[in-house]
XYZ file of C-alpha atoms in Angstrom:
623
model
C 0.000 0.000 0.000
C 1.351 3.410 -0.951
C 2.000 6.198 1.541
C -0.883 8.201 0.112
C -3.328 5.310 0.535
C -2.102 4.695 4.091
C -2.559 8.342 5.081
C -6.036 8.475 3.563
C -6.993 5.195 5.268
C -5.758 6.431 8.634
C -7.629 9.735 8.223
C -10.866 7.986 7.240
C -10.705 5.323 9.974
C -9.401 7.470 12.840
C -10.686 10.910 11.873
C -13.587 11.106 9.454
C -15.542 8.018 10.567
C -15.397 8.879 14.326
C -16.487 12.462 13.571
C -19.341 11.189 11.405
C -20.425 8.743 14.124
C -20.244 11.536 16.712
C -22.358 13.837 14.514
C -24.920 11.083 13.945
C -25.028 10.362 17.674
C -25.458 14.070 18.424
C -28.231 14.259 15.851
C -30.070 11.288 17.379
C -29.505 12.592 20.909
C -30.834 16.014 19.866
C -33.914 14.418 18.326
C -34.555 12.462 21.517
C -34.012 15.577 23.603
C -36.500 17.514 21.468
C -38.985 14.677 21.831
C -38.613 14.828 25.606
C -38.883 18.620 25.641
C -42.028 18.609 23.498
C -43.530 15.859 25.637
C -42.688 17.665 28.885
C -44.024 20.943 27.492
C -47.345 19.363 26.487
C -47.700 17.522 29.784
C -46.849 20.644 31.768
C -49.332 22.750 29.815
C -52.137 20.225 30.289
C -51.351 19.950 33.983
C -51.312 23.720 34.477
C -54.613 24.252 32.624
C -56.259 21.467 34.627
C -54.974 22.943 37.880
C -56.264 26.419 36.985
C -59.705 25.034 36.106
C -59.860 23.029 39.322
C -58.860 26.062 41.379
C -61.427 28.259 39.600
C -64.270 25.777 40.222
C -63.320 25.404 43.877
C -63.119 29.186 44.255
C -66.613 29.636 42.774
C -67.972 26.928 45.049
C -66.497 28.768 48.008
C -67.954 32.082 46.792
C -71.424 30.516 46.485
C -71.157 29.165 50.014
C -70.234 32.619 51.229
C -73.256 34.076 49.394
C -75.784 31.680 50.963
C -74.412 32.431 54.415
C -75.431 36.065 54.174
C -78.262 36.893 56.583
C -80.306 38.547 53.828
C -80.202 35.378 51.706
C -81.006 33.198 54.696
C -83.867 35.447 55.662
C -85.347 35.358 52.158
C -85.550 31.549 52.225
C -86.851 31.344 55.819
C -90.607 30.604 56.125
C -92.680 33.657 57.278
C -93.650 33.953 60.977
C -97.295 35.056 60.303
C -99.806 34.896 57.560
C -99.607 38.628 57.030
C -96.094 38.412 56.046
C -96.842 36.244 53.075
C -97.917 39.263 51.139
C -94.264 40.337 51.091
C -93.174 37.269 49.274
C -93.859 38.784 45.883
C -91.479 41.585 46.619
C -87.696 41.157 46.753
C -86.136 42.789 49.755
C -83.527 45.367 48.928
C -80.777 43.633 50.879
C -81.421 40.368 49.031
C -81.438 42.111 45.687
C -78.229 43.928 46.528
C -76.478 40.736 47.661
C -77.460 38.656 44.631
C -76.964 41.356 42.007
C -73.684 42.401 43.616
C -72.388 38.865 43.517
C -73.303 38.551 39.836
C -71.804 41.920 39.014
C -68.543 41.021 40.706
C -68.176 38.082 38.271
C -69.002 40.421 35.349
C -71.094 37.690 33.820
C -68.048 35.768 32.635
C -68.359 32.595 34.643
C -72.002 32.495 35.768
C -74.908 32.508 33.396
C -77.684 32.614 36.061
C -78.198 32.481 39.803
C -81.525 31.080 41.059
C -82.470 31.345 44.732
C -85.559 29.461 45.948
C -87.086 28.381 49.169
C -88.439 24.976 50.091
C -91.780 25.963 48.624
C -90.105 26.291 45.258
C -90.661 30.023 44.770
C -87.578 31.115 42.723
C -85.627 34.338 42.611
C -83.499 34.370 39.463
C -80.657 36.758 38.740
C -79.282 36.937 35.186
C -77.691 39.284 32.715
C -79.957 41.042 30.227
C -79.256 43.520 27.460
C -80.732 46.973 27.592
C -81.764 49.152 24.652
C -78.221 50.341 24.219
C -76.850 46.805 23.970
C -75.271 46.878 27.380
C -75.615 43.847 29.639
C -76.625 44.380 33.209
C -77.682 41.928 35.918
C -81.367 41.854 36.714
C -83.722 39.960 38.992
C -86.925 38.170 38.137
C -89.388 36.484 40.482
C -91.926 34.011 39.324
C -92.871 30.485 38.783
C -90.169 28.507 36.893
C -90.772 24.897 35.722
C -88.902 22.284 37.772
C -87.381 20.860 34.569
C -85.809 24.214 33.882
C -84.287 24.394 37.338
C -82.549 20.994 37.111
C -81.836 21.083 40.805
C -80.001 18.260 42.463
C -82.608 16.925 44.912
C -79.846 15.749 47.232
C -79.393 19.378 48.179
C -82.422 19.111 50.519
C -80.655 16.344 52.391
C -77.435 18.302 52.973
C -76.370 19.038 56.513
C -73.669 21.523 55.677
C -72.918 24.087 53.020
C -71.480 22.301 49.977
C -71.865 22.600 46.208
C -73.446 19.633 44.465
C -72.636 19.277 40.757
C -75.168 18.126 38.219
C -74.095 16.435 34.966
C -72.682 18.782 32.371
C -75.223 20.182 29.914
C -74.651 21.960 26.669
C -76.632 25.160 26.417
C -76.737 27.788 23.668
C -74.099 29.735 25.566
C -71.865 26.638 25.839
C -71.062 23.861 28.268
C -72.588 24.370 31.668
C -72.273 22.712 35.050
C -75.054 23.449 37.584
C -74.035 23.855 41.184
C -76.694 23.348 43.869
C -75.828 24.919 47.232
C -78.088 24.487 50.309
C -79.286 27.575 52.205
C -79.845 27.150 55.899
C -82.269 29.305 57.840
C -81.082 32.028 60.086
C -82.132 29.867 63.020
C -79.081 27.768 63.696
C -81.236 25.003 65.185
C -82.758 24.100 61.801
C -81.630 20.635 60.721
C -82.596 20.887 57.055
C -81.954 23.533 54.383
C -84.576 26.206 54.119
C -83.702 26.931 50.506
C -81.192 26.358 47.732
C -79.033 28.398 45.375
C -78.622 27.072 41.812
C -75.747 28.534 39.773
C -75.073 27.865 36.071
C -71.284 27.869 35.694
C -69.931 28.461 32.172
C -67.050 25.979 31.715
C -66.002 27.491 28.406
C -65.188 30.815 30.064
C -63.281 29.096 32.852
C -61.136 27.152 30.338
C -60.589 30.298 28.293
C -59.142 32.152 31.260
C -57.097 29.113 32.267
C -55.594 28.851 28.774
C -54.893 32.582 28.617
C -52.223 32.004 31.223
C -50.310 29.935 28.655
C -48.402 31.233 25.641
C -50.326 30.017 22.608
C -49.107 29.825 19.023
C -50.216 28.252 15.789
C -48.116 25.246 16.755
C -50.016 24.585 20.016
C -53.615 23.837 21.056
C -55.704 23.065 24.169
C -58.788 20.818 23.963
C -61.346 20.103 26.746
C -63.887 17.300 26.238
C -67.091 16.231 27.991
C -66.329 12.648 29.006
C -69.965 11.597 28.606
C -70.837 13.055 25.209
C -67.301 13.647 23.833
C -68.363 17.142 22.857
C -65.769 19.858 22.749
C -66.142 22.121 25.776
C -63.192 24.285 24.765
C -60.746 24.450 21.859
C -58.080 27.009 21.126
C -59.758 27.437 17.742
C -63.311 28.707 18.222
C -64.582 26.911 15.107
C -64.301 23.564 16.906
C -66.128 24.568 20.113
C -69.444 22.925 21.130
C -69.070 20.330 18.342
C -68.638 16.582 18.598
C -64.935 15.702 18.682
C -65.464 12.670 16.449
C -67.163 14.766 13.767
C -65.115 17.954 13.999
C -61.696 16.311 14.560
C -61.664 12.757 13.169
C -57.863 12.814 13.266
C -58.169 13.280 17.058
C -60.588 10.387 17.557
C -58.119 7.868 18.999
C -56.888 10.333 21.602
C -60.455 11.476 22.382
C -61.442 7.874 23.115
C -58.547 7.485 25.538
C -59.322 10.833 27.207
C -63.043 10.114 27.745
C -62.688 6.513 28.859
C -61.354 7.590 32.194
C -57.576 7.221 31.711
C -55.900 9.551 34.151
C -53.191 10.836 31.850
C -51.039 9.950 28.863
C -49.388 11.138 25.640
C -49.919 10.179 22.026
C -48.945 11.346 18.551
C -51.497 12.178 15.880
C -51.435 13.670 12.402
C -53.623 16.549 11.244
C -54.761 17.058 7.649
C -51.742 18.069 5.596
C -49.389 15.545 7.235
C -48.186 17.616 10.215
C -47.419 15.503 13.251
C -48.616 16.615 16.682
C -48.066 15.332 20.209
C -50.930 15.535 22.714
C -50.679 15.141 26.496
C -54.015 14.656 28.298
C -55.359 14.222 31.842
C -58.608 14.313 33.852
C -59.879 17.341 35.778
C -60.727 16.369 39.331
C -64.274 17.146 40.430
C -65.566 17.437 36.858
C -66.387 14.770 34.308
C -64.078 16.601 31.930
C -60.676 15.832 30.400
C -58.193 18.320 28.979
C -55.408 17.835 26.402
C -52.542 20.117 25.443
C -51.087 19.487 21.999
C -48.066 20.819 20.172
C -46.862 20.400 16.626
C -43.948 18.009 16.883
C -42.671 18.364 13.338
C -41.767 22.049 13.588
C -40.310 21.698 17.079
C -38.135 18.777 16.044
C -37.653 20.061 12.519
C -35.368 22.881 13.561
C -33.175 20.480 15.530
C -33.315 17.914 12.756
C -32.424 20.561 10.203
C -29.566 21.802 12.363
C -28.399 18.215 12.901
C -28.557 17.372 9.213
C -26.816 20.644 8.415
C -24.033 19.774 10.868
C -23.716 16.285 9.391
C -23.647 17.751 5.876
C -21.088 20.346 6.924
C -19.020 17.611 8.518
C -19.169 15.501 5.362
C -18.260 18.520 3.242
C -15.389 19.380 5.586
C -14.265 15.751 5.617
C -14.299 15.523 1.815
C -12.398 18.796 1.547
C -9.906 17.516 4.126
C -9.559 14.262 2.202
C -8.883 16.146 -1.023
C -6.377 18.435 0.682
C -4.716 15.509 2.439
C -4.606 13.625 -0.856
C -2.896 16.563 -2.584
C -0.390 16.917 0.258
C 0.235 13.159 0.310
C 0.620 13.076 -3.483
C 3.195 15.859 -3.422
C 5.012 14.220 -0.524
C 4.924 10.912 -2.418
C 6.399 12.554 -5.505
C 9.204 14.065 -3.439
C 9.863 10.703 -1.812
C 9.844 9.059 -5.254
C 12.441 11.578 -6.455
C 14.559 10.819 -3.410
C 14.070 7.079 -4.012
C 15.029 7.362 -7.687
C 18.127 9.365 -6.771
C 19.066 6.856 -4.057
C 18.587 3.980 -6.536
C 20.828 5.740 -9.044
C 23.481 6.190 -6.342
C 23.083 2.527 -5.386
C 23.695 1.519 -9.026
C 26.968 3.433 -9.067
C 25.998 6.867 -10.366
C 27.756 8.817 -7.632
C 27.359 12.055 -9.584
C 23.598 11.907 -9.066
C 22.188 14.892 -7.158
C 18.768 14.863 -5.474
C 17.060 18.243 -5.592
C 14.019 18.958 -3.340
C 12.631 22.490 -3.107
C 10.442 22.149 0.013
C 11.566 22.550 3.600
C 10.038 19.337 4.993
C 11.709 16.080 6.021
C 12.280 14.960 2.430
C 14.699 17.837 1.895
C 16.760 16.694 4.866
C 16.654 13.163 3.488
C 17.767 14.353 0.048
C 20.602 16.374 1.551
C 21.663 13.319 3.548
C 21.776 11.228 0.361
C 23.745 13.949 -1.421
C 26.215 14.107 1.467
C 26.421 10.335 1.472
C 27.211 10.232 -2.263
C 29.892 12.927 -1.812
C 31.505 10.993 0.991
C 31.117 7.751 -0.920
C 32.991 9.252 -3.862
C 35.764 10.307 -1.505
C 35.766 6.872 0.076
C 35.925 5.132 -3.307
C 38.810 7.380 -4.325
C 40.669 6.490 -1.138
C 39.679 2.866 -1.564
C 41.103 2.828 -5.082
C 44.366 4.241 -3.748
C 44.335 1.647 -0.963
C 43.682 -1.147 -3.434
C 46.553 0.036 -5.585
C 48.784 0.038 -2.534
C 47.477 -3.394 -1.510
C 48.089 -4.665 -5.040
C 51.635 -3.415 -4.840
C 52.047 -5.080 -1.443
C 50.515 -8.248 -2.829
C 52.842 -8.172 -5.802
C 55.801 -7.499 -3.533
C 54.862 -10.441 -1.331
C 54.499 -12.736 -4.352
C 57.820 -11.616 -5.794
C 59.448 -12.005 -2.395
C 58.065 -15.521 -2.277
C 59.483 -16.333 -5.732
C 62.838 -14.760 -4.783
C 62.886 -16.808 -1.599
C 62.374 -20.009 -3.569
C 65.119 -19.060 -6.024
C 67.487 -18.146 -3.186
C 66.715 -21.439 -1.487
C 67.707 -23.299 -4.658
C 70.893 -21.240 -4.984
C 71.810 -21.849 -1.374
C 71.501 -25.610 -1.824
C 73.545 -25.427 -5.037
C 76.293 -23.434 -3.319
C 76.506 -25.934 -0.451
C 76.783 -28.869 -2.871
C 79.402 -27.076 -4.947
C 81.651 -26.843 -1.878
C 81.575 -30.642 -1.592
C 81.554 -31.616 -5.291
C 83.447 -28.791 -6.997
C 86.112 -31.288 -8.248
C 83.427 -33.314 -10.092
C 83.238 -32.200 -13.704
C 79.754 -33.648 -14.219
C 78.500 -31.820 -11.153
C 80.011 -28.590 -12.360
C 78.197 -29.016 -15.667
C 74.879 -29.595 -13.887
C 75.568 -26.664 -11.562
C 76.138 -24.348 -14.492
C 72.862 -25.492 -16.030
C 71.093 -24.901 -12.716
C 72.702 -21.489 -12.344
C 71.577 -20.592 -15.810
C 68.002 -21.619 -14.917
C 68.068 -19.585 -11.694
C 69.444 -16.603 -13.582
C 66.640 -16.879 -16.115
C 64.116 -17.067 -13.316
C 65.509 -13.997 -11.577
C 65.423 -12.203 -14.909
C 61.750 -13.067 -15.264
C 61.107 -11.779 -11.764
C 62.758 -8.480 -12.656
C 60.672 -8.283 -15.823
C 57.534 -8.825 -13.776
C 58.474 -5.789 -11.691
C 58.311 -3.695 -14.843
C 54.752 -4.906 -15.521
C 53.128 -4.992 -12.100
C 49.533 -5.197 -13.326
C 50.140 -8.210 -15.545
C 51.990 -9.852 -12.720
C 48.927 -10.302 -10.550
C 48.074 -14.011 -10.635
C 44.889 -14.887 -12.352
C 44.162 -11.392 -13.731
C 46.120 -11.568 -17.011
C 48.070 -14.399 -18.576
C 51.077 -14.376 -20.782
C 51.240 -16.198 -24.096
C 50.776 -19.958 -23.684
C 52.646 -22.547 -25.682
C 53.054 -26.308 -25.908
C 55.227 -27.506 -23.058
C 56.521 -30.860 -21.945
C 55.284 -31.049 -18.372
C 57.665 -33.923 -17.511
C 60.714 -31.847 -18.425
C 59.535 -29.029 -16.187
C 58.932 -31.438 -13.269
C 62.396 -33.012 -13.636
C 64.025 -29.577 -13.781
C 62.362 -28.555 -10.527
C 63.359 -31.825 -8.845
C 66.953 -31.465 -10.013
C 67.176 -27.943 -8.660
C 65.367 -28.305 -5.343
C 65.383 -31.979 -4.279
C 68.249 -33.974 -5.742
C 70.913 -31.922 -3.934
C 69.271 -33.028 -0.618
C 69.496 -36.790 -1.347
C 69.793 -39.047 0.678
C 67.928 -36.929 3.348
C 64.833 -37.121 1.121
C 63.927 -40.154 -0.958
C 62.425 -39.353 -4.341
C 59.717 -41.566 -5.835
C 59.103 -40.157 -9.346
C 56.313 -41.918 -11.248
C 56.489 -40.029 -14.481
C 55.877 -40.930 -18.125
C 58.484 -40.180 -20.772
C 56.615 -37.160 -22.065
C 53.437 -35.269 -21.307
C 52.712 -32.283 -23.571
C 50.171 -29.588 -22.557
C 49.451 -26.016 -23.619
C 50.332 -23.662 -20.745
C 52.539 -20.839 -19.508
C 55.587 -22.892 -18.560
C 57.077 -20.342 -16.178
C 53.854 -20.141 -14.152
C 53.352 -23.904 -14.067
C 56.992 -24.296 -13.026
C 56.326 -21.908 -10.125
C 53.394 -24.106 -9.076
C 55.462 -27.294 -9.167
C 58.320 -25.583 -7.348
C 55.991 -24.253 -4.623
C 54.401 -27.653 -4.072
C 57.803 -29.424 -3.946
C 59.391 -26.898 -1.567
C 56.285 -27.003 0.672
C 56.554 -30.800 0.776
C 60.247 -30.681 1.736
C 59.576 -28.078 4.439
C 56.651 -30.152 5.771
C 58.977 -33.154 6.231
C 61.731 -30.956 7.762
C 65.184 -32.136 8.797
C 63.905 -35.594 9.712
C 63.639 -36.400 6.035
C 61.012 -38.498 4.351
C 59.653 -39.667 1.022
C 58.672 -37.281 -1.757
C 56.332 -38.840 -4.314
C 55.789 -37.099 -7.639
C 53.319 -38.443 -10.212
C 51.958 -37.287 -13.577
C 49.778 -38.726 -16.292
C 46.779 -38.347 -18.586
C 43.090 -38.328 -17.611
C 39.906 -38.665 -19.576
C 38.354 -35.783 -21.532
C 41.702 -34.386 -22.650
C 43.070 -33.576 -19.229
C 46.377 -34.260 -17.510
C 47.494 -34.232 -13.897
C 50.567 -34.084 -11.733
C 50.752 -34.548 -7.970
C 53.228 -34.001 -5.158
C 52.951 -36.046 -1.930
C 55.002 -35.993 1.281
C 55.195 -37.940 4.514
C 55.157 -34.853 6.736
C 52.918 -33.841 9.641
C 49.749 -33.407 7.531
C 46.891 -30.930 8.020
C 43.526 -31.039 9.772
C 40.236 -30.763 7.886
C 39.470 -27.531 9.743
C 42.722 -25.961 8.551
C 42.133 -27.088 4.958
C 38.570 -25.690 4.993
C 39.258 -22.342 6.613
C 42.886 -21.325 6.176
C 44.755 -23.362 3.546
C 44.257 -21.000 0.581
C 43.831 -17.779 2.551
C 46.480 -15.175 1.608
C 49.104 -14.493 4.264
C 47.894 -17.442 6.327
C 50.660 -19.974 7.078
C 51.849 -22.433 9.723
C 55.505 -21.983 8.818
C 57.660 -19.934 11.207
C 59.266 -18.055 8.318
C 56.526 -18.242 5.653
C 54.376 -15.418 4.329
C 51.338 -17.516 3.336
C 51.166 -16.783 -0.406
C 52.494 -20.015 -1.920
C 49.324 -22.097 -2.148
C 47.180 -18.994 -2.837
C 49.398 -18.189 -5.813
C 49.384 -21.798 -6.974
C 45.621 -21.996 -6.986
C 45.315 -18.685 -8.858
C 47.749 -19.862 -11.550
C 46.096 -23.266 -11.914
C 42.583 -21.785 -12.150
C 43.760 -19.165 -14.656
C 44.850 -22.120 -16.826
C 41.392 -23.629 -16.570
C 42.416 -26.296 -14.055
C 41.915 -27.114 -10.397
C 44.079 -27.799 -7.331
C 43.068 -30.690 -5.078
C 44.423 -31.654 -1.647
C 44.317 -34.795 0.478
C 45.872 -34.748 3.937
C 45.888 -36.738 7.142
C 47.396 -35.550 10.379
C 50.583 -37.512 11.121
C 50.549 -39.282 7.726
C 51.309 -36.586 5.143
C 49.747 -34.503 2.387
C 49.100 -34.932 -1.337
C 48.440 -32.035 -3.733
C 47.029 -32.888 -7.153
C 46.835 -30.460 -10.093
C 44.452 -31.204 -12.981
C 44.972 -29.166 -16.192
C 43.484 -29.182 -19.699
C 45.935 -30.413 -22.323
C 44.630 -28.040 -25.035
C 44.733 -24.286 -25.421
C 42.152 -22.372 -23.306
C 40.536 -18.979 -23.795
C 41.956 -15.973 -22.013
C 40.507 -15.656 -18.511
C 38.573 -18.958 -18.725
C 38.160 -20.914 -15.526
C 37.609 -24.636 -15.900
C 36.659 -27.163 -13.251
C-alpha cells in the first residue's frame, strides 16, 4: 500500500468516521431531547390548565357558600312567621337584591350565566344578565314560577347538613357547556336541621377554560382541547370553530386520543397527524371534580424540525469538511509521495553506481533533509571510493611485492643448496656441468622476476596471462626436482612416477612456479627428519592431464584445509608469508584447471593439479 493510501486510510478510519459517528449520535440525541422537551411541554401545559380550572371551580364553590351564608339570603328563604307576612313574598327585599346582584356583578357575567335562589316551597328568585336598549348587559332579577325541569336542581341538596356545592351532569346550552351547582341555604335559626332553601348557579365551563388557557403562551403550533367525558363534545378548543361540536365529527384525526381521554384514563401522551401531514403530540389528563378531560397538543414536526435541520446541516457540513480535508490531504500526500519518489530514484541511481547523481528537493520538509543526507552520502562515498582505489593500488603493490618475495625466496633457497653442494663436489666435472645449467636456470628465473616488476599489473596471478605454448610437463617437473630436491638426497627419498613425455598447452614459467611451490612445501613439511617425496603425472579422460606431489610430513587437519589453507598471508611456517598455495591456486585456475588436496594428520599430504591439455581462452576458468 502506498504512503498516500495509508494516510487516507488512517484519516478515514481514525478521523472522518469517528467524527461522522459523533455527529450522527449528536443528531439522534438532539432528536430524543427535542422529543422529551415537546412531551414535557405538552404535559406541563395540560397539567397547568387542569390545575387552573380546578382552582377556579373550587373558588366559585367557596364564593357561592359565602353568598348563601349572608343573613339577607337566609332570611329570604326562611318561612314567614305570620300569615300577614306572606304578602311580602312577591317583593324582593332590597338587601337580598343587593347581595345577589352584587355577587353577579362582581363576576361580570363571565363565569355564571344565572343564579336562582328558591325556598323549600319552590318560589324562585333568578338573577341573570340582560341587554338593555343600548346593547349593554346588566344583571337583573326576576321572580316568578319557573318549571322544575328548567331548574334541574339536584334533589340531594335538601338532604345536605352543611354548606357544599353539588354538581349536576354537564349540559350543553346555547351559551356553551354548563355545570349546575346546587348549594343548600340554611335558615337564620341555627337550630334548623334541614336547608330552608337552595341556590342554583349555572357555571360556564367554556369561560373558565378560556381564562385558564390565557395564562399559557399560545401559538399556531399549540392547542388546548377540553372534552365532555360523557358526550365527547368539545367544551373548549383554542380554535373557536371547533367549540361545542362533537370531537369525532369535527376532529376525526383526534378520535383515537379522544377515546382514551373520555374513557377515564388519568393521563397519557400520544402522537397524531392533522390534515396536511403535520405531526402533533398531545398530552391529556382528567380534571378532578368534573367529568371533563383536557389535552394540550403541540406540533412536533416544527419543534423537532429545527433540531433535525440543524443536525442534518451539521452532518452535511461535517461531510463537506471531511471531503475537503480528504482532497487536501490527498494533494499533500501526493506531493510528498512525488518528493519521496524523487529521493528514491536518486538513491537507486546512487546505489547503481551513479555517484554524480544529485537529489534536488525544493520544500523545507523532512524529504529535503533526506535528500541532503543522500547527497552528502554520495559525496563521501565518492571520496571513500577514491581512497579505496588508492588503498587497493597500494594493496596490489604489497601483494605483488609479497608474491615476488616468495618467488625470490624459492630461487634463493635453490641457490643456497647449489652453493653448499658445490663446496663438496666442486672437483666433479659432471657436477660442475649440472651446476652451471642450474645457475643458468636460476638466472633466467631472476630475470623473469625483474621483468615482472616492470609490468606490475600483468603480474597479478589470475588477472592476465602471458602467451601460452606447448610444453613438456615432464621436463619441467624433472628440472624442478633437479634444482630443489636432488641436492638433498639421501635426506629425502624421491619416488618419481612419471611418463616419458606429457605435452600440454600452458605458460611454462607459471606452471613451473606451481610445481616448485608444491615441492618446496613438501620438503619443508617433512623438515630435517627427512622423508619420502612422491611425484606423479599422467593423462586423464576428456583431454586432461594431472601431476601430484605427496610428502610424509605432519599433515593438516580438515578444519585448517577448509578455513585457512588457501587464505592469503595465512601460514603455519615460522618463516613463511602464506602466499604459496594462494598463488598456486590462482595460476592453476587461470589455466582452466583445479588444485586438489588430500591430507591426514601424522601421515602426510598430497596435492594434485588437474589441467586441460589443449589451449584455453583468455581468462577462462575450468573445473
